[in-house]
PDB file of C-alpha atoms and ligand atoms in Angstrom:
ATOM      1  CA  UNK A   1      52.709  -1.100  81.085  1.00 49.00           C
ATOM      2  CA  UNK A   2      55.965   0.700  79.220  1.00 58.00           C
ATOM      3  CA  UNK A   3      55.759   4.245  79.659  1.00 55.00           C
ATOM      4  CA  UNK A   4      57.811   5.937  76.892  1.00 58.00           C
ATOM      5  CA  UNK A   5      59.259   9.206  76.954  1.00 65.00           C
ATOM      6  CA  UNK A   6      57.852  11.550  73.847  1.00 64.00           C
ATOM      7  CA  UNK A   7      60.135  14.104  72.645  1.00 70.00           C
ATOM      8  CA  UNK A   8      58.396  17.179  71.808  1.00 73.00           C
ATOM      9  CA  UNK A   9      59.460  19.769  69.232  1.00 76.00           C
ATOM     10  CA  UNK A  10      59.135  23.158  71.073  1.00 79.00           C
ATOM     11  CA  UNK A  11      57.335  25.515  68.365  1.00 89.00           C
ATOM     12  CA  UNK A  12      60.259  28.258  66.952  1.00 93.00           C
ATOM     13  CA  UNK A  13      59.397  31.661  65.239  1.00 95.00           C
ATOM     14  CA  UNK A  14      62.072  32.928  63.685  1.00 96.00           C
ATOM     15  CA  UNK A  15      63.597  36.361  64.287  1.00 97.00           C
ATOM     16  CA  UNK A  16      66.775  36.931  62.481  1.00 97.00           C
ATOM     17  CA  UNK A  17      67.734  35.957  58.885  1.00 97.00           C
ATOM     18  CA  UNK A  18      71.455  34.581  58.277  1.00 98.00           C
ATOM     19  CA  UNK A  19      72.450  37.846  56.470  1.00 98.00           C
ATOM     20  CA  UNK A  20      71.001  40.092  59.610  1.00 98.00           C
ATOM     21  CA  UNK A  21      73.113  37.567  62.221  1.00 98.00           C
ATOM     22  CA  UNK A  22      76.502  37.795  60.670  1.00 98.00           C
ATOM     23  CA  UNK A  23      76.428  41.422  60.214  1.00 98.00           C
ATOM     24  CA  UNK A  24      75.620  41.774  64.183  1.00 98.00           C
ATOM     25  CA  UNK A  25      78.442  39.534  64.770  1.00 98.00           C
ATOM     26  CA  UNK A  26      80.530  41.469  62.575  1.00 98.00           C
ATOM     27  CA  UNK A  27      79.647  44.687  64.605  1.00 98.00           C
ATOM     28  CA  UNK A  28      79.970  42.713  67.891  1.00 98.00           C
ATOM     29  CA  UNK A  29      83.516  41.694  67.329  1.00 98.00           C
ATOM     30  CA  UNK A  30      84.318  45.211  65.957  1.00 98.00           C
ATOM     31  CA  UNK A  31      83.441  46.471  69.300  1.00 98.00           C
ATOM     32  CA  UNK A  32      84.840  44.426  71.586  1.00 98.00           C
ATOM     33  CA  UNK A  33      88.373  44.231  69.566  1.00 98.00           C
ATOM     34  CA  UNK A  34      87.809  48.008  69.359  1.00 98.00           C
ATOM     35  CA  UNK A  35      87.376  48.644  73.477  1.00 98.00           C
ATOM     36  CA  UNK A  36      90.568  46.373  73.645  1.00 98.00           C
ATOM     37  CA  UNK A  37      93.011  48.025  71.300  1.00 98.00           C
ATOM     38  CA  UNK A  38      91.703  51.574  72.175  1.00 98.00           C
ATOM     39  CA  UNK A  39      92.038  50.524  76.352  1.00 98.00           C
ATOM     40  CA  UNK A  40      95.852  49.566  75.422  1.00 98.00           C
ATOM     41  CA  UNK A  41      96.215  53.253  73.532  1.00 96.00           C
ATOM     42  CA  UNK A  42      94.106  55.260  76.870  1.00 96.00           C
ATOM     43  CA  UNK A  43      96.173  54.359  80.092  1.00 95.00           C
ATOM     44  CA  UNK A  44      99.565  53.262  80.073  1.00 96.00           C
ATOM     45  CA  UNK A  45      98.404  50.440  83.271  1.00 97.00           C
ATOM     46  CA  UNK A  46      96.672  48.965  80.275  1.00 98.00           C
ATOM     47  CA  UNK A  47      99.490  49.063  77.557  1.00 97.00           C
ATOM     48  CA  UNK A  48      99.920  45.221  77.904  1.00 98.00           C
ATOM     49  CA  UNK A  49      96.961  44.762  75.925  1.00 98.00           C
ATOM     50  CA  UNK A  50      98.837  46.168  72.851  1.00 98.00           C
ATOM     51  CA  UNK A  51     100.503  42.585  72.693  1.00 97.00           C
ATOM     52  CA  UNK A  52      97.046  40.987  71.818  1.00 97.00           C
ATOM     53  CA  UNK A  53      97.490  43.162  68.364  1.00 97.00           C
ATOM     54  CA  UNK A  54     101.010  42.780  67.960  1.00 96.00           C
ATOM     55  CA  UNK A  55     102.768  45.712  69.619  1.00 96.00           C
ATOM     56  CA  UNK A  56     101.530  48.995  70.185  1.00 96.00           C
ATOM     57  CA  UNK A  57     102.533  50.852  66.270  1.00 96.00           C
ATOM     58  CA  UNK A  58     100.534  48.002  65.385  1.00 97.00           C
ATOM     59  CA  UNK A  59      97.560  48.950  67.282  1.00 98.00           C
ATOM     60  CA  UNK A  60      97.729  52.524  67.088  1.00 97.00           C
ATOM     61  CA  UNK A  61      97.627  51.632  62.884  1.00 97.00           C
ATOM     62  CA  UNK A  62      94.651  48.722  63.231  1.00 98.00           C
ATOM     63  CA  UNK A  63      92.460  50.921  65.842  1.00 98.00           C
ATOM     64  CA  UNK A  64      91.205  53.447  63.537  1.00 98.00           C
ATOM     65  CA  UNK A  65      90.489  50.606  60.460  1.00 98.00           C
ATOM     66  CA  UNK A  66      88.525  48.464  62.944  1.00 98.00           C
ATOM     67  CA  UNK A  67      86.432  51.745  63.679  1.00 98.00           C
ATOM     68  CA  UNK A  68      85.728  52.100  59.724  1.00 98.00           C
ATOM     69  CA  UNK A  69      84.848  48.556  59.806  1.00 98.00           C
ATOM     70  CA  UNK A  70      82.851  48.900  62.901  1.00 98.00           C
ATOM     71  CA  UNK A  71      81.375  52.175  61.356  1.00 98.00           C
ATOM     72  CA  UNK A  72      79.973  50.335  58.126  1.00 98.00           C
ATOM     73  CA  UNK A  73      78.611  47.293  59.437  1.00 98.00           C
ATOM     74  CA  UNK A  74      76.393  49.089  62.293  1.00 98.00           C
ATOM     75  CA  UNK A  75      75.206  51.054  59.455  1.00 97.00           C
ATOM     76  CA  UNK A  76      74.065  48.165  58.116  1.00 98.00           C
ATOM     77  CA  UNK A  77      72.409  46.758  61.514  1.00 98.00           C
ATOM     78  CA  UNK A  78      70.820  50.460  61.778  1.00 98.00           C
ATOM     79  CA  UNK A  79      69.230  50.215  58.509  1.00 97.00           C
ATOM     80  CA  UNK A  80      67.652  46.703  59.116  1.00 97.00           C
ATOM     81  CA  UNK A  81      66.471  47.538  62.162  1.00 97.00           C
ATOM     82  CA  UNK A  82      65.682  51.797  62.576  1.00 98.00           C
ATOM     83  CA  UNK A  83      62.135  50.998  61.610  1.00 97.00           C
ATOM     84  CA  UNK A  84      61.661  48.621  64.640  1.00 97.00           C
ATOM     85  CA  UNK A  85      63.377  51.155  66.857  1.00 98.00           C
ATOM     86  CA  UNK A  86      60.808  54.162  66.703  1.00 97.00           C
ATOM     87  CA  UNK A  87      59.305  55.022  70.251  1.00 97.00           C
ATOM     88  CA  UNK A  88      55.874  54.088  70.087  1.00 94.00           C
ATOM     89  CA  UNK A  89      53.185  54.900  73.159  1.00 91.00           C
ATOM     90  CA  UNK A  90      53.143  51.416  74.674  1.00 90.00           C
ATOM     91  CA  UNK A  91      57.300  52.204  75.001  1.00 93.00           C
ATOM     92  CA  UNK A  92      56.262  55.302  77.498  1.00 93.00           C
ATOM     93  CA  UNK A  93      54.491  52.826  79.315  1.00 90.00           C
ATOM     94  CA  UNK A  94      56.878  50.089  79.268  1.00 89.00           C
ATOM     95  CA  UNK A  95      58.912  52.463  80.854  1.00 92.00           C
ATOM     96  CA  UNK A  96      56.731  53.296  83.324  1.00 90.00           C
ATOM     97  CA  UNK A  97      56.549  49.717  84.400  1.00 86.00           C
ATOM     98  CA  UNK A  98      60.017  48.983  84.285  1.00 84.00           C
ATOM     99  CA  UNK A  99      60.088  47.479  87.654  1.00 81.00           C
ATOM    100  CA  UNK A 100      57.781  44.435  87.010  1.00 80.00           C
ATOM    101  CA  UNK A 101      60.325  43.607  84.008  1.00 76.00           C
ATOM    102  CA  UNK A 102      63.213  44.017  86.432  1.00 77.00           C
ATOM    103  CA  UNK A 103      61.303  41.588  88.545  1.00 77.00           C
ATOM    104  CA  UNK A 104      60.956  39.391  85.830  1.00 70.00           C
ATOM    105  CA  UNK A 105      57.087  39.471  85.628  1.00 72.00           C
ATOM    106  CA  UNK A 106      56.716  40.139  82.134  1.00 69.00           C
ATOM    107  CA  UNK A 107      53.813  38.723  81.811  1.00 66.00           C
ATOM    108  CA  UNK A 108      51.647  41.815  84.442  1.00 68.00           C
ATOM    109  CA  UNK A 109      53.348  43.584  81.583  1.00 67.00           C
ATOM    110  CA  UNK A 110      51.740  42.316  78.829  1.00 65.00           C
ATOM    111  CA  UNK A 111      47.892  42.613  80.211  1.00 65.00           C
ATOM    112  CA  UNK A 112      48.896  46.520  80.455  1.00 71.00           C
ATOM    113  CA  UNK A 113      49.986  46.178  76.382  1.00 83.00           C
ATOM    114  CA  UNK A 114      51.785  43.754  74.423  1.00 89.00           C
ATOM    115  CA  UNK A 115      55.592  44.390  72.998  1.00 92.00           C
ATOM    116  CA  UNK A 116      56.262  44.636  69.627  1.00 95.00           C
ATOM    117  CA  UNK A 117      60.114  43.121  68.077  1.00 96.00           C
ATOM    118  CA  UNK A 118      61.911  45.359  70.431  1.00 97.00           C
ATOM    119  CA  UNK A 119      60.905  46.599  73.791  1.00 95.00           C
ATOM    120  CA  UNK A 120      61.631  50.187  75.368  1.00 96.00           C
ATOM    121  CA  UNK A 121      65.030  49.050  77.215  1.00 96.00           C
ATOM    122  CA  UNK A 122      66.245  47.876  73.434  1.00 97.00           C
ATOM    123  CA  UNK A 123      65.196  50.483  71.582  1.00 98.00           C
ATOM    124  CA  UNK A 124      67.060  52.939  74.543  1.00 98.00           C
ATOM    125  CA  UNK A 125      70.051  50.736  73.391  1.00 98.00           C
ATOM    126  CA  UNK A 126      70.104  50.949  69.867  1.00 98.00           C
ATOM    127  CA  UNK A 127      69.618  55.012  69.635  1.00 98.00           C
ATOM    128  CA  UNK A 128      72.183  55.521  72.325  1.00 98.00           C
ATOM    129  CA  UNK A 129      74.849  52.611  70.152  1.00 98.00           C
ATOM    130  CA  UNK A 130      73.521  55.150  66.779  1.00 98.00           C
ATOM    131  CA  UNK A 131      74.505  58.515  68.323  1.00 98.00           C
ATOM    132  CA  UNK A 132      77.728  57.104  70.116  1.00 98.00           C
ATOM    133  CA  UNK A 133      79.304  55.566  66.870  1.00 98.00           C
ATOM    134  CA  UNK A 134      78.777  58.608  65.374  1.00 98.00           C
ATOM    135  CA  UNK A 135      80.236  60.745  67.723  1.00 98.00           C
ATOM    136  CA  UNK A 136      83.422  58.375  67.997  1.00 98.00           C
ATOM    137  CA  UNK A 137      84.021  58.001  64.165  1.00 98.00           C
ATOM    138  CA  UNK A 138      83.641  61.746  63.857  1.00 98.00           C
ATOM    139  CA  UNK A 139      85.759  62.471  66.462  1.00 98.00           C
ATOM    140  CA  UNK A 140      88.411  59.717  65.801  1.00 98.00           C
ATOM    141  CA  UNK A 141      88.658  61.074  62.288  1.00 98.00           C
ATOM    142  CA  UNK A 142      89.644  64.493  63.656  1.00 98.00           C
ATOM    143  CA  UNK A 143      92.413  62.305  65.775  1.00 96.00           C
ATOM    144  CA  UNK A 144      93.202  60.587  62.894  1.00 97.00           C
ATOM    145  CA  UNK A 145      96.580  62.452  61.618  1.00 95.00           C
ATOM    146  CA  UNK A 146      98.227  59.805  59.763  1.00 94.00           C
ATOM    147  CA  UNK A 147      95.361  60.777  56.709  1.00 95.00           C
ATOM    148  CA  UNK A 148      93.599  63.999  58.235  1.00 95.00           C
ATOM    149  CA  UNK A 149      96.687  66.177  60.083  1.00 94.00           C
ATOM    150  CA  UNK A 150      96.290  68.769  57.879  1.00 94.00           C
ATOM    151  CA  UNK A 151      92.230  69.115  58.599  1.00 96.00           C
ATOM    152  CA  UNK A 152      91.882  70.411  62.097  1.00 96.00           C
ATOM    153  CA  UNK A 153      94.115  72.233  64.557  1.00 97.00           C
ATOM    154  CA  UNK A 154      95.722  71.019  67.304  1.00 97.00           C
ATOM    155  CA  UNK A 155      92.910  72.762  69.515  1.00 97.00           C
ATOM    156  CA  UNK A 156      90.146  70.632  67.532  1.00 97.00           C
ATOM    157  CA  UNK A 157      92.290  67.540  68.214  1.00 97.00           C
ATOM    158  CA  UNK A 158      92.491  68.041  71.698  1.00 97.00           C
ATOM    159  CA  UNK A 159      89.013  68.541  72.437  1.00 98.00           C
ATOM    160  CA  UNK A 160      88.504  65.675  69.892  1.00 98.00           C
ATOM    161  CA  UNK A 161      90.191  63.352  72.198  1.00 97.00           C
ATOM    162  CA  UNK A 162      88.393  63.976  75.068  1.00 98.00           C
ATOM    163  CA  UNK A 163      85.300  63.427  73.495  1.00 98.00           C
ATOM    164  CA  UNK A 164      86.232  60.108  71.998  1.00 98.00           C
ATOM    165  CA  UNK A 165      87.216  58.760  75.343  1.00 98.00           C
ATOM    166  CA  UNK A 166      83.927  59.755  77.254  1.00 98.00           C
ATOM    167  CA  UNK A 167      82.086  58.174  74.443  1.00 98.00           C
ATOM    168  CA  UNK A 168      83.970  55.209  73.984  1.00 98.00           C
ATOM    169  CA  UNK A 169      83.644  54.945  78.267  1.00 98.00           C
ATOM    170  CA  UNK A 170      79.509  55.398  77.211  1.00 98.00           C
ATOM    171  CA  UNK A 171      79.310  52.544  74.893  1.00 98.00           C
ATOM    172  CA  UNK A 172      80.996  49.979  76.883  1.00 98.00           C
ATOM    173  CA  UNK A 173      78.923  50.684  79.671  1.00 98.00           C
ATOM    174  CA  UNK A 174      75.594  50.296  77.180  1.00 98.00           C
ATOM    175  CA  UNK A 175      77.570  47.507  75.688  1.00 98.00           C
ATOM    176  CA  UNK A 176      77.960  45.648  78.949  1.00 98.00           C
ATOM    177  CA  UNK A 177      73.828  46.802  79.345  1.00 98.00           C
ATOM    178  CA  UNK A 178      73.331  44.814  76.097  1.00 98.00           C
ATOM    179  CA  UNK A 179      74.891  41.718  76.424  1.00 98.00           C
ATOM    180  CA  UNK A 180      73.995  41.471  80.311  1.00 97.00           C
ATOM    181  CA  UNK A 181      70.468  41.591  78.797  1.00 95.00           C
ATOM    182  CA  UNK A 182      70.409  39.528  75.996  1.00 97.00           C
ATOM    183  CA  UNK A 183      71.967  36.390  78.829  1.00 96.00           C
ATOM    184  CA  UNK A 184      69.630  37.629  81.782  1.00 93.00           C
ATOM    185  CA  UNK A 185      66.577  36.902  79.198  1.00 92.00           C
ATOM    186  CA  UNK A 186      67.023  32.970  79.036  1.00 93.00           C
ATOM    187  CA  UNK A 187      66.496  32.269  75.182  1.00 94.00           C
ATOM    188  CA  UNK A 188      67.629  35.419  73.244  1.00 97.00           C
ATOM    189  CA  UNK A 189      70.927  34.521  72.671  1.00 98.00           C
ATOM    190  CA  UNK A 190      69.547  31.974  70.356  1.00 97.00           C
ATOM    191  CA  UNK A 191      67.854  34.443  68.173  1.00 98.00           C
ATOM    192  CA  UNK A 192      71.513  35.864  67.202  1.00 98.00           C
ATOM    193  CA  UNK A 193      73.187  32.633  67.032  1.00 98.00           C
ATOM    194  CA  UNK A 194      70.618  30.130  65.074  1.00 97.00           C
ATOM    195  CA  UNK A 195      67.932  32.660  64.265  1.00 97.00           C
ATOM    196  CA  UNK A 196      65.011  31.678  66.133  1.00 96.00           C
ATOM    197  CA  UNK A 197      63.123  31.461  69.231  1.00 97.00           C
ATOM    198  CA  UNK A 198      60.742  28.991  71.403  1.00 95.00           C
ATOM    199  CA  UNK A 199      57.401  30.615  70.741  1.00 94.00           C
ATOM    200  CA  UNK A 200      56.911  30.620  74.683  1.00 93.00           C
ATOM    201  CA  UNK A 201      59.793  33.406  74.478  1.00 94.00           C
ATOM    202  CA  UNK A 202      58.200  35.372  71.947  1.00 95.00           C
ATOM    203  CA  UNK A 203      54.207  35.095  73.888  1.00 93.00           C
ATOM    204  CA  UNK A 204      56.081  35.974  77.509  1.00 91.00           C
ATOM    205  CA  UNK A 205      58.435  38.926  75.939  1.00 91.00           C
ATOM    206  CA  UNK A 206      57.325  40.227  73.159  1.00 94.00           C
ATOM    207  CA  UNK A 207      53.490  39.391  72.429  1.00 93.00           C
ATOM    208  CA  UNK A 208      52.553  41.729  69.902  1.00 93.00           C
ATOM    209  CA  UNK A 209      55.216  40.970  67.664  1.00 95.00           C
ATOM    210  CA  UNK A 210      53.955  37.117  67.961  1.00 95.00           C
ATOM    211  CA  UNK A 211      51.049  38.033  67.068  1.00 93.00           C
ATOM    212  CA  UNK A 212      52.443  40.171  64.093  1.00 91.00           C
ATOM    213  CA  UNK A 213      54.088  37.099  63.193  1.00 89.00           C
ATOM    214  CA  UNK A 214      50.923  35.094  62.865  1.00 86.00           C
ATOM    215  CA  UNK A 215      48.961  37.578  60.641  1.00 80.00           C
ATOM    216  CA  UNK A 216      46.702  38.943  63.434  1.00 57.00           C
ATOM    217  CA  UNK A 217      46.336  35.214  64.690  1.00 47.00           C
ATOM    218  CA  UNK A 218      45.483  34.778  68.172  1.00 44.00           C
ATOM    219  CA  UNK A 219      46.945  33.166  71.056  1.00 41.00           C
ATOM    220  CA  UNK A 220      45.735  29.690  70.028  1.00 40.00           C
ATOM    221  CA  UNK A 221      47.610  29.044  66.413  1.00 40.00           C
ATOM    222  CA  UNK A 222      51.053  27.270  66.003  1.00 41.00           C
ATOM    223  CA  UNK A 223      53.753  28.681  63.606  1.00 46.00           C
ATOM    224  CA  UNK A 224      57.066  26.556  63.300  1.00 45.00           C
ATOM    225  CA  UNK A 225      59.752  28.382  62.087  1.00 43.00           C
ATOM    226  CA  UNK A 226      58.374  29.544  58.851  1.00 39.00           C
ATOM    227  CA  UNK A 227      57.917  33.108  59.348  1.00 43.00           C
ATOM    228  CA  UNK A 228      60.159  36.181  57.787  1.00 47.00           C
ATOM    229  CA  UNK A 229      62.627  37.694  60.264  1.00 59.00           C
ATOM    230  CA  UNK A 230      64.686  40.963  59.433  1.00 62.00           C
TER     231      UNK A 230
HETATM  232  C1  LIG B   1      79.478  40.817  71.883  1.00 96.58           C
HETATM  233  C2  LIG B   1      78.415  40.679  72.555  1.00 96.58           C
HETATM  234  C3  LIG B   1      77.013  40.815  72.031  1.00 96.58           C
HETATM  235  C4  LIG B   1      76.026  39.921  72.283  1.00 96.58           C
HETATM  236  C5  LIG B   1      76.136  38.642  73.115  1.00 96.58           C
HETATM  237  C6  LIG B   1      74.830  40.393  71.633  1.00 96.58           C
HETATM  238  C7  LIG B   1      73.622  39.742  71.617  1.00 96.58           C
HETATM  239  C8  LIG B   1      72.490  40.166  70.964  1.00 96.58           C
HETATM  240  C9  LIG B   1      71.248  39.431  70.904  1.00 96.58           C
HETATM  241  C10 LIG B   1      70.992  38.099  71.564  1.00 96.58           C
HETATM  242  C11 LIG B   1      70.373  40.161  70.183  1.00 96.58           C
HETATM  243  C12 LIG B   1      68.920  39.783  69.862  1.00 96.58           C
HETATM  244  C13 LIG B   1      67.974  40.464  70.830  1.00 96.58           C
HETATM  245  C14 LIG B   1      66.521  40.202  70.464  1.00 96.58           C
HETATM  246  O1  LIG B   1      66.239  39.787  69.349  1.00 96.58           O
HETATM  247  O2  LIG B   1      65.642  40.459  71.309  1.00 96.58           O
HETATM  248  C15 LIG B   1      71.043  41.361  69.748  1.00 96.58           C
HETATM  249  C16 LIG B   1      70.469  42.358  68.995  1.00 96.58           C
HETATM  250  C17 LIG B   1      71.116  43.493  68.591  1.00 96.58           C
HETATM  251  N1  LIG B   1      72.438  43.817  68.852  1.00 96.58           N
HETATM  252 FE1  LIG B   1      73.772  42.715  69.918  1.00 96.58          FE
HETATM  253  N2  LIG B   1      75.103  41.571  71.001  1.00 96.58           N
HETATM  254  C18 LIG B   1      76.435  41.876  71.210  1.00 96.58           C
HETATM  255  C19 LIG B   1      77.102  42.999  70.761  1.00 96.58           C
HETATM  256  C20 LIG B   1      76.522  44.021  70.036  1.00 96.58           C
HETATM  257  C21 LIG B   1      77.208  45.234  69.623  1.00 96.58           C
HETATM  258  C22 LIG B   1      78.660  45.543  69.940  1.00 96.58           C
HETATM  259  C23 LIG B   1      76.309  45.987  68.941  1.00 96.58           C
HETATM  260  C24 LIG B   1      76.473  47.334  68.310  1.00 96.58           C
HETATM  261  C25 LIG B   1      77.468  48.155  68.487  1.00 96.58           C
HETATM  262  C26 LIG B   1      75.050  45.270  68.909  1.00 96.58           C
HETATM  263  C27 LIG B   1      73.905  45.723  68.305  1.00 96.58           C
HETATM  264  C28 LIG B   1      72.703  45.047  68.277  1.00 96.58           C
HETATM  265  C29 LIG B   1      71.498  45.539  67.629  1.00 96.58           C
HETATM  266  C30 LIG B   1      71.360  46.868  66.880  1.00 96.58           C
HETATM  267  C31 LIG B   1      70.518  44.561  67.813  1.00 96.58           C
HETATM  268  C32 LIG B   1      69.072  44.589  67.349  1.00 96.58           C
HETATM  269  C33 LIG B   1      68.245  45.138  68.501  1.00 96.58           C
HETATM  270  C34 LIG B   1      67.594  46.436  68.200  1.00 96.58           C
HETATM  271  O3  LIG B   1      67.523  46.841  67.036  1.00 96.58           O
HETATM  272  O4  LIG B   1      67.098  47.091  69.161  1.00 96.58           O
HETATM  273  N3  LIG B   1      75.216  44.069  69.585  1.00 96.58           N
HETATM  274  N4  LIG B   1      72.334  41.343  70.251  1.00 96.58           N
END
C-alpha cells in the first residue's frame, strides 16, 4: 500500500483589502522613519542617526514633512477603522480577563463572550495612536518656525517641545506594544501583509467577528477567502 501525502488548503477569511494594507504600511514606515530622524534631533548621543537622512539640516527639514505625511495617512487608517474601535461591554470584560489572554488561553475567553474585529488591547492601541498623533502634529506645528515663527511665542514653543517629546516617548512605547503583539499572535502578521487569515485564527481570536463574517453562520460552515474586509 502507497500512502500519499494530501495537501490541504487551510480555509482563509479575509481581513484587510489592498487599499486598507498599503495605507497601514504607509503609516508604519512614517513612524518608524519618524522615531529615527526625531531620536537624531532629541539627544546629541544619538546625532549619528542624522547620517541615515543625509546630515542633520537635512533631517531637521524632512522631520516635520514625514509628520504631515504620517498625519494624513493615519487619518485615513482612523477613518477605516474608528467604527471597529468603539468600546463595547464584552471589551470591559475582556479586560477583566486579561490574564487568560496573557496566558494565551483565548479560547476560556471566548466561552465568557466572543471578540468582535478588534479586541480590548487593540482598540486601547488605536485611541491612544489617535490622541498621540494629534498631540504631536499640533505641537510640532507650534515648533515648526521655518513656516509658523511668527504664530506662537517663544514661551508656547518651549512648552511645545516638551510636550512633543513625552508624546513621541508615548507612542514608541505603544508602538513597540503593537508590533510585539501583532508577532506574539502567530498569524496576524499575515492579515497586513497578504490580507487574510487561517479561519482557525479568526474562531481562536476573534469569534464573533467570524461569525459576522459568515452572516450569523455557525461554527460548522466554511468560507474561503471570499468575504469583504475593511
Ligand atoms: C512597523 C511595524 C508595524 C507592524 C508589524 C504592524 C502590524 C499590524 C498588524 C499585523 C495589524 C493587523 C492586526 C489585526 O488585524 O488583528 C495591524 C493593524 C493596525 N495597525 Fe499596525 N503595524 C505596525 C505599525 C503601525 C503603526 C506605526 C501604526 C499607527 C501609527 C499602526 C496602526 C494600525 C492600526 C490602526 C491597525 C488596525 C487595528 C485597529 O484598528 O485597532 N500600525 N498592524
Amino acid at each position: 500500500m502507497r500512502l500519499t501525502r494530501q495537501k490541504i488548503e487551510p480555509i482563509t477569511v479575509d481581513r484587510y483589502t489592498g487599499g486598507a494594507r498599503i495605507n497601514h504600511w504607509i503609516t508604519a514606515i512614517s513612524l518608524v522613519l519618524l522615531a529615527l530622524s526625531g531620536l537624531a534631533l532629541f539627544h546629541p548621543s544619538l546625532f549619528f542617526l542624522t547620517d541615515l537622512f543625509g546630515g542633520g539640516q537635512f533631517t531637521r527639514m524632512i522631520h516635520p514633512w514625514i509628520g504631515v505625511v504620517l498625519f494624513f495617512s493615519f487619518f485615513g487608517l482612523f477613518f477605516r477603522f474608528v467604527r471597529l474601535n468603539f468600546w463595547t461591554r464584552s471589551d470591559t470584560i475582556w479586560m477583566l480577563n486579561l490574564g487568560t489572554v496573557l496566558e494565551n488561553h483565548d479560547e476560556e475567553h471566548d466561552e465568557l463572550v466572543e471578540i468582535g474585529k478588534y479586541n480590548a488591547g487593540q482598540k486601547i492601541v488605536f485611541w491612544s495612536m489617535s490622541v498621540l498623533i494629534i498631540v504631536l502634529i499640533s505641537s510640532g506645528l507650534v515648533m515648526w518656525d521655518q513656516y509658523f515663527y511668527d504664530f506662537t511665542s517663544i514661551e508656547q514653543k518651549r512648552f511645545a517641545v516638551l510636550v512633543h517629546s513625552a508624546a513621541a516617548i508615548v507612542i514608541i512605547c505603544v508602538w513597540i506594544v503593537h508590533v510585539y503583539a501583532a508577532i506574539w499572535v502567530r498569524g496576524t502578521i499575515r492579515a497586513m501583509t497578504r490580507g487574510y487569515v487561517t479561519g482557525g485564527w479568526a474562531w481562536r481570536h476573534h469569534r464573533k467577528w467570524l461569525r459576522d463574517m459568515l452572516g450569523g453562520g455557525k461554527s460548522g460552515d466554511h468560507h474561503t477567502g471570499t468575504t469583504p474586509a475593511a
